[in-house]
PDB file of C-alpha atoms and ligand atoms in Angstrom:
ATOM      1  CA  MET A   1     193.740 283.212 284.468  1.00  0.00           C
ATOM      2  CA  GLN A   2     197.063 284.766 285.416  1.00  0.00           C
ATOM      3  CA  GLU A   3     197.807 282.276 288.191  1.00  0.00           C
ATOM      4  CA  LEU A   4     197.430 279.371 285.753  1.00  0.00           C
ATOM      5  CA  ARG A   5     199.677 280.956 283.120  1.00  0.00           C
ATOM      6  CA  GLU A   6     202.352 281.456 285.790  1.00  0.00           C
ATOM      7  CA  ARG A   7     201.978 277.870 286.981  1.00  0.00           C
ATOM      8  CA  ILE A   8     202.328 276.548 283.420  1.00  0.00           C
ATOM      9  CA  LEU A   9     205.463 278.626 282.884  1.00  0.00           C
ATOM     10  CA  ALA A  10     206.932 277.489 286.208  1.00  0.00           C
ATOM     11  CA  ASP A  11     205.974 273.787 286.156  1.00  0.00           C
ATOM     12  CA  GLY A  12     204.917 272.865 282.601  1.00  0.00           C
ATOM     13  CA  GLU A  13     207.149 270.786 280.370  1.00  0.00           C
ATOM     14  CA  VAL A  14     206.827 270.999 276.597  1.00  0.00           C
ATOM     15  CA  ILE A  15     207.367 267.654 274.863  1.00  0.00           C
ATOM     16  CA  GLY A  16     208.287 268.184 271.204  1.00  0.00           C
ATOM     17  CA  SER A  17     206.037 270.934 269.847  1.00  0.00           C
ATOM     18  CA  GLN A  18     202.632 269.376 270.523  1.00  0.00           C
ATOM     19  CA  VAL A  19     202.330 268.087 274.089  1.00  0.00           C
ATOM     20  CA  LEU A  20     202.396 270.020 277.341  1.00  0.00           C
ATOM     21  CA  LYS A  21     203.038 268.018 280.483  1.00  0.00           C
ATOM     22  CA  VAL A  22     201.487 269.453 283.625  1.00  0.00           C
ATOM     23  CA  ASP A  23     201.803 266.335 285.750  1.00  0.00           C
ATOM     24  CA  SER A  24     202.862 268.240 288.863  1.00  0.00           C
ATOM     25  CA  PHE A  25     199.455 269.895 289.437  1.00  0.00           C
ATOM     26  CA  LEU A  26     196.848 268.519 287.015  1.00  0.00           C
ATOM     27  CA  ASN A  27     197.496 265.230 285.228  1.00  0.00           C
ATOM     28  CA  HIS A  28     199.319 262.982 287.658  1.00  0.00           C
ATOM     29  CA  GLN A  29     199.749 264.770 290.939  1.00  0.00           C
ATOM     30  CA  ILE A  30     196.772 267.070 291.550  1.00  0.00           C
ATOM     31  CA  ASP A  31     196.915 270.320 293.517  1.00  0.00           C
ATOM     32  CA  PRO A  32     193.425 270.253 295.060  1.00  0.00           C
ATOM     33  CA  VAL A  33     193.340 273.854 296.277  1.00  0.00           C
ATOM     34  CA  PHE A  34     194.407 275.175 292.882  1.00  0.00           C
ATOM     35  CA  VAL A  35     192.040 272.855 291.007  1.00  0.00           C
ATOM     36  CA  MET A  36     189.199 274.127 293.198  1.00  0.00           C
ATOM     37  CA  ARG A  37     190.086 277.734 292.309  1.00  0.00           C
ATOM     38  CA  MET A  38     190.126 276.862 288.602  1.00  0.00           C
ATOM     39  CA  GLY A  39     186.787 275.075 288.953  1.00  0.00           C
ATOM     40  CA  GLN A  40     185.287 278.143 290.610  1.00  0.00           C
ATOM     41  CA  GLU A  41     186.593 280.361 287.809  1.00  0.00           C
ATOM     42  CA  ILE A  42     184.964 278.165 285.144  1.00  0.00           C
ATOM     43  CA  ALA A  43     181.756 278.011 287.198  1.00  0.00           C
ATOM     44  CA  SER A  44     181.631 281.798 287.526  1.00  0.00           C
ATOM     45  CA  ARG A  45     181.821 282.174 283.730  1.00  0.00           C
ATOM     46  CA  PHE A  46     178.743 279.960 283.309  1.00  0.00           C
ATOM     47  CA  ALA A  47     176.796 281.184 286.344  1.00  0.00           C
ATOM     48  CA  GLY A  48     173.236 282.051 285.369  1.00  0.00           C
ATOM     49  CA  GLU A  49     173.135 279.563 282.482  1.00  0.00           C
ATOM     50  CA  GLY A  50     171.003 277.126 284.479  1.00  0.00           C
ATOM     51  CA  VAL A  51     173.530 274.281 284.210  1.00  0.00           C
ATOM     52  CA  THR A  52     172.068 271.000 285.500  1.00  0.00           C
ATOM     53  CA  ARG A  53     174.899 268.590 284.589  1.00  0.00           C
ATOM     54  CA  ILE A  54     178.658 268.737 284.156  1.00  0.00           C
ATOM     55  CA  LEU A  55     179.992 266.331 281.519  1.00  0.00           C
ATOM     56  CA  THR A  56     183.591 265.202 281.109  1.00  0.00           C
ATOM     57  CA  VAL A  57     185.533 262.121 280.013  1.00  0.00           C
ATOM     58  CA  GLU A  58     187.608 259.889 282.270  1.00  0.00           C
ATOM     59  CA  ALA A  59     190.149 260.169 283.686  1.00  0.00           C
ATOM     60  CA  SER A  60     191.941 263.484 283.626  1.00  0.00           C
ATOM     61  CA  GLY A  61     188.834 265.663 283.273  1.00  0.00           C
ATOM     62  CA  ILE A  62     187.218 264.342 286.433  1.00  0.00           C
ATOM     63  CA  ALA A  63     189.055 266.400 289.060  1.00  0.00           C
ATOM     64  CA  VAL A  64     188.336 269.723 287.382  1.00  0.00           C
ATOM     65  CA  ALA A  65     184.769 268.740 286.521  1.00  0.00           C
ATOM     66  CA  MET A  66     184.235 267.836 290.178  1.00  0.00           C
ATOM     67  CA  ALA A  67     185.428 271.304 291.213  1.00  0.00           C
ATOM     68  CA  VAL A  68     183.062 272.950 288.704  1.00  0.00           C
ATOM     69  CA  GLY A  69     180.176 270.729 289.793  1.00  0.00           C
ATOM     70  CA  LEU A  70     180.729 271.639 293.417  1.00  0.00           C
ATOM     71  CA  ALA A  71     180.726 275.358 292.604  1.00  0.00           C
ATOM     72  CA  LEU A  72     177.575 275.105 290.456  1.00  0.00           C
ATOM     73  CA  ASN A  73     175.893 272.565 292.719  1.00  0.00           C
ATOM     74  CA  ALA A  74     175.347 270.268 289.731  1.00  0.00           C
ATOM     75  CA  PRO A  75     176.140 266.546 289.391  1.00  0.00           C
ATOM     76  CA  LEU A  76     179.090 265.503 287.294  1.00  0.00           C
ATOM     77  CA  VAL A  77     178.814 262.709 284.730  1.00  0.00           C
ATOM     78  CA  PHE A  78     181.979 261.299 283.175  1.00  0.00           C
ATOM     79  CA  ALA A  79     181.977 259.411 279.908  1.00  0.00           C
ATOM     80  CA  LYS A  80     183.536 255.983 280.315  1.00  0.00           C
ATOM     81  CA  LYS A  81     186.174 254.798 277.921  1.00  0.00           C
ATOM     82  CA  SER A  82     184.942 251.236 277.857  1.00  0.00           C
ATOM     83  CA  ARG A  83     181.522 249.835 278.535  1.00  0.00           C
ATOM     84  CA  ALA A  84     181.532 248.291 281.993  1.00  0.00           C
ATOM     85  CA  SER A  85     179.817 244.948 282.538  1.00  0.00           C
ATOM     86  CA  THR A  86     177.653 246.734 285.134  1.00  0.00           C
ATOM     87  CA  GLN A  87     176.405 249.138 282.444  1.00  0.00           C
ATOM     88  CA  ASN A  88     173.373 247.338 281.045  1.00  0.00           C
ATOM     89  CA  ASP A  89     171.088 250.300 280.442  1.00  0.00           C
ATOM     90  CA  SER A  90     170.847 252.273 277.229  1.00  0.00           C
ATOM     91  CA  VAL A  91     173.839 254.430 276.426  1.00  0.00           C
ATOM     92  CA  TYR A  92     174.954 257.289 274.214  1.00  0.00           C
ATOM     93  CA  THR A  93     178.249 256.566 272.487  1.00  0.00           C
ATOM     94  CA  ALA A  94     180.893 258.316 270.415  1.00  0.00           C
ATOM     95  CA  ASP A  95     184.246 257.351 268.939  1.00  0.00           C
ATOM     96  CA  VAL A  96     187.085 259.640 269.922  1.00  0.00           C
ATOM     97  CA  TYR A  97     190.627 259.618 268.611  1.00  0.00           C
ATOM     98  CA  SER A  98     192.937 260.024 271.588  1.00  0.00           C
ATOM     99  CA  PHE A  99     195.642 262.573 270.979  1.00  0.00           C
ATOM    100  CA  THR A 100     197.878 261.361 273.771  1.00  0.00           C
ATOM    101  CA  ARG A 101     197.352 257.615 273.242  1.00  0.00           C
ATOM    102  CA  LYS A 102     197.250 257.765 269.450  1.00  0.00           C
ATOM    103  CA  GLU A 103     194.302 255.372 269.243  1.00  0.00           C
ATOM    104  CA  ALA A 104     190.522 255.564 268.881  1.00  0.00           C
ATOM    105  CA  VAL A 105     188.493 255.048 272.023  1.00  0.00           C
ATOM    106  CA  HIS A 106     184.804 254.357 272.338  1.00  0.00           C
ATOM    107  CA  ILE A 107     183.176 256.549 275.008  1.00  0.00           C
ATOM    108  CA  THR A 108     179.806 255.860 276.590  1.00  0.00           C
ATOM    109  CA  VAL A 109     177.377 257.688 278.884  1.00  0.00           C
ATOM    110  CA  SER A 110     174.328 256.031 280.386  1.00  0.00           C
ATOM    111  CA  ALA A 111     171.033 257.551 279.222  1.00  0.00           C
ATOM    112  CA  ARG A 112     170.029 257.420 282.874  1.00  0.00           C
ATOM    113  CA  TYR A 113     172.324 260.350 283.716  1.00  0.00           C
ATOM    114  CA  LEU A 114     171.752 262.685 280.769  1.00  0.00           C
ATOM    115  CA  GLY A 115     168.429 263.621 279.203  1.00  0.00           C
ATOM    116  CA  LYS A 116     166.499 266.180 277.173  1.00  0.00           C
ATOM    117  CA  ASP A 117     165.746 268.418 280.168  1.00  0.00           C
ATOM    118  CA  ASP A 118     169.430 268.912 280.967  1.00  0.00           C
ATOM    119  CA  VAL A 119     171.548 272.003 280.403  1.00  0.00           C
ATOM    120  CA  VAL A 120     175.085 270.648 280.061  1.00  0.00           C
ATOM    121  CA  LEU A 121     178.453 272.239 280.708  1.00  0.00           C
ATOM    122  CA  ILE A 122     181.319 270.174 279.267  1.00  0.00           C
ATOM    123  CA  VAL A 123     184.582 270.409 281.209  1.00  0.00           C
ATOM    124  CA  ASP A 124     188.009 269.066 280.295  1.00  0.00           C
ATOM    125  CA  ASP A 125     191.641 269.607 281.199  1.00  0.00           C
ATOM    126  CA  PHE A 126     192.916 270.168 277.626  1.00  0.00           C
ATOM    127  CA  LEU A 127     191.430 271.174 274.309  1.00  0.00           C
ATOM    128  CA  ALA A 128     193.761 270.375 271.429  1.00  0.00           C
ATOM    129  CA  HIS A 129     192.349 269.105 268.107  1.00  0.00           C
ATOM    130  CA  GLY A 130     188.843 268.924 269.554  1.00  0.00           C
ATOM    131  CA  GLU A 131     188.364 265.169 269.200  1.00  0.00           C
ATOM    132  CA  ALA A 132     187.319 264.596 272.819  1.00  0.00           C
ATOM    133  CA  MET A 133     185.129 267.702 272.785  1.00  0.00           C
ATOM    134  CA  ASN A 134     183.421 266.709 269.527  1.00  0.00           C
ATOM    135  CA  GLY A 135     182.618 263.316 271.028  1.00  0.00           C
ATOM    136  CA  LEU A 136     181.129 264.903 274.145  1.00  0.00           C
ATOM    137  CA  VAL A 137     179.123 267.464 272.118  1.00  0.00           C
ATOM    138  CA  ASN A 138     177.818 264.562 270.036  1.00  0.00           C
ATOM    139  CA  ILE A 139     176.677 262.790 273.210  1.00  0.00           C
ATOM    140  CA  VAL A 140     174.874 265.946 274.412  1.00  0.00           C
ATOM    141  CA  HIS A 141     173.044 266.059 271.046  1.00  0.00           C
ATOM    142  CA  GLN A 142     172.139 262.355 271.280  1.00  0.00           C
ATOM    143  CA  ALA A 143     170.607 263.062 274.696  1.00  0.00           C
ATOM    144  CA  GLY A 144     168.570 265.952 273.246  1.00  0.00           C
ATOM    145  CA  ALA A 145     170.020 268.162 276.003  1.00  0.00           C
ATOM    146  CA  LYS A 146     170.946 271.846 275.738  1.00  0.00           C
ATOM    147  CA  LEU A 147     174.652 272.664 275.595  1.00  0.00           C
ATOM    148  CA  ALA A 148     175.671 275.685 277.717  1.00  0.00           C
ATOM    149  CA  GLY A 149     179.251 275.451 276.444  1.00  0.00           C
ATOM    150  CA  ALA A 150     182.627 274.091 277.440  1.00  0.00           C
ATOM    151  CA  GLY A 151     185.035 275.089 280.187  1.00  0.00           C
ATOM    152  CA  ILE A 152     188.658 274.144 279.526  1.00  0.00           C
ATOM    153  CA  ILE A 153     191.714 274.512 281.690  1.00  0.00           C
ATOM    154  CA  ILE A 154     194.317 274.678 278.892  1.00  0.00           C
ATOM    155  CA  GLU A 155     193.466 275.286 275.242  1.00  0.00           C
ATOM    156  CA  LYS A 156     196.275 274.694 272.771  1.00  0.00           C
ATOM    157  CA  ARG A 157     194.838 277.133 270.271  1.00  0.00           C
ATOM    158  CA  PHE A 158     197.388 276.344 267.547  1.00  0.00           C
ATOM    159  CA  GLN A 159     195.869 272.859 267.203  1.00  0.00           C
ATOM    160  CA  GLY A 160     192.576 274.322 265.999  1.00  0.00           C
ATOM    161  CA  GLY A 161     189.959 272.358 267.954  1.00  0.00           C
ATOM    162  CA  GLY A 162     188.654 275.393 269.837  1.00  0.00           C
ATOM    163  CA  ASP A 163     188.283 277.521 266.725  1.00  0.00           C
ATOM    164  CA  SER A 164     186.359 274.873 264.825  1.00  0.00           C
ATOM    165  CA  LEU A 165     183.985 274.362 267.765  1.00  0.00           C
ATOM    166  CA  ARG A 166     183.487 278.133 268.107  1.00  0.00           C
ATOM    167  CA  ALA A 167     182.692 278.239 264.376  1.00  0.00           C
ATOM    168  CA  GLN A 168     179.949 275.684 265.072  1.00  0.00           C
ATOM    169  CA  GLY A 169     178.513 278.054 267.702  1.00  0.00           C
ATOM    170  CA  VAL A 170     179.824 276.263 270.807  1.00  0.00           C
ATOM    171  CA  ARG A 171     180.793 278.655 273.598  1.00  0.00           C
ATOM    172  CA  ILE A 172     184.320 277.775 274.731  1.00  0.00           C
ATOM    173  CA  GLU A 173     185.875 279.317 277.830  1.00  0.00           C
ATOM    174  CA  SER A 174     189.509 278.425 278.443  1.00  0.00           C
ATOM    175  CA  LEU A 175     191.497 279.553 281.471  1.00  0.00           C
ATOM    176  CA  ALA A 176     194.785 279.594 279.539  1.00  0.00           C
ATOM    177  CA  ALA A 177     195.126 279.632 275.747  1.00  0.00           C
ATOM    178  CA  ILE A 178     198.493 278.716 274.260  1.00  0.00           C
ATOM    179  CA  THR A 179     199.217 280.133 270.809  1.00  0.00           C
ATOM    180  CA  SER A 180     202.595 278.458 270.336  1.00  0.00           C
ATOM    181  CA  MET A 181     205.075 276.420 272.327  1.00  0.00           C
ATOM    182  CA  GLU A 182     208.477 274.829 272.151  1.00  0.00           C
ATOM    183  CA  PRO A 183     210.751 273.539 274.907  1.00  0.00           C
ATOM    184  CA  GLY A 184     211.606 276.529 277.102  1.00  0.00           C
ATOM    185  CA  LYS A 185     209.094 278.889 275.464  1.00  0.00           C
ATOM    186  CA  ILE A 186     205.311 279.039 275.806  1.00  0.00           C
ATOM    187  CA  CYS A 187     203.246 281.910 274.350  1.00  0.00           C
ATOM    188  CA  PHE A 188     199.734 282.704 275.537  1.00  0.00           C
ATOM    189  CA  ALA A 189     196.855 284.537 273.906  1.00  0.00           C
ATOM    190  CA  GLU A 190     195.834 287.696 275.769  1.00  0.00           C
TER     191      GLU A 190
HETATM  192  P1  5GP B   1     191.809 266.667 271.647  1.00  0.00           P
HETATM  193  O1  5GP B   1     190.777 265.593 271.661  1.00  0.00           O
HETATM  194  O2  5GP B   1     191.217 268.052 271.754  1.00  0.00           O
HETATM  195  O3  5GP B   1     192.780 266.542 270.509  1.00  0.00           O
HETATM  196  O4  5GP B   1     192.705 266.449 272.949  1.00  0.00           O
HETATM  197  C1  5GP B   1     192.125 266.615 274.202  1.00  0.00           C
HETATM  198  C2  5GP B   1     192.381 265.438 275.091  1.00  0.00           C
HETATM  199  O5  5GP B   1     193.696 264.903 274.916  1.00  0.00           O
HETATM  200  C3  5GP B   1     192.264 265.904 276.531  1.00  0.00           C
HETATM  201  O6  5GP B   1     191.197 265.188 277.125  1.00  0.00           O
HETATM  202  C4  5GP B   1     193.589 265.569 277.166  1.00  0.00           C
HETATM  203  O7  5GP B   1     193.418 264.542 278.101  1.00  0.00           O
HETATM  204  C5  5GP B   1     194.499 265.088 276.060  1.00  0.00           C
HETATM  205  N1  5GP B   1     195.527 266.082 275.698  1.00  0.00           N
HETATM  206  C6  5GP B   1     195.593 266.799 274.556  1.00  0.00           C
HETATM  207  N2  5GP B   1     196.688 267.545 274.512  1.00  0.00           N
HETATM  208  C7  5GP B   1     197.347 267.327 275.666  1.00  0.00           C
HETATM  209  C8  5GP B   1     198.572 267.833 276.199  1.00  0.00           C
HETATM  210  O8  5GP B   1     199.299 268.651 275.610  1.00  0.00           O
HETATM  211  N3  5GP B   1     198.919 267.386 277.438  1.00  0.00           N
HETATM  212  C9  5GP B   1     198.153 266.504 278.134  1.00  0.00           C
HETATM  213  N4  5GP B   1     198.587 266.140 279.345  1.00  0.00           N
HETATM  214  N5  5GP B   1     196.997 265.988 277.653  1.00  0.00           N
HETATM  215  C10 5GP B   1     196.596 266.395 276.430  1.00  0.00           C
END
């Protein structure tokens, strides 16, 4: 998505060689109009797949997943990072190593909101090493649901998560794919 690549070049900040900060429009301050456009673009790529649920993980995936859910008229379920005391029903769980926090987190989704009749589209803001995505794919399998694929805003392709998921047969659609980056220079795949 050309508009996204331009926005990353204009507003993104590369930290070291591994982390891209896009706090001005996606991860801290959110540009709602732009996020809606990105959600519609992801939705259009999965139109006709019969998606019944959007799945993401709190917190940064929620805004984009909401935009996709609105465009596909499907409810959005977000995996919680800790089991709330209000969550007494049966749950699907996965352990995910957090790239940004450098710690393992336990994610849970209530079995009430994901089941074997669902066709699931996973949505997230970033795909890096694929830890978060693997956890979410695992949860879709636990539910016995069908996986339509994953829609990602920014894939950092050089970190390999996308390629290993594609090798497992998961359809990944990313709106911008970064092949390399360093402060002041970001290269995108065509
Ligand atoms: P992965 O699990 O694929 O290694 O990393 C994906 C998760 O880590 C995403 O949910 C995202 O929140 C976070 N993440 C990974 N790389 C970046 C990055 O460069 N910038 C930001 N802001 N978040 C990232």
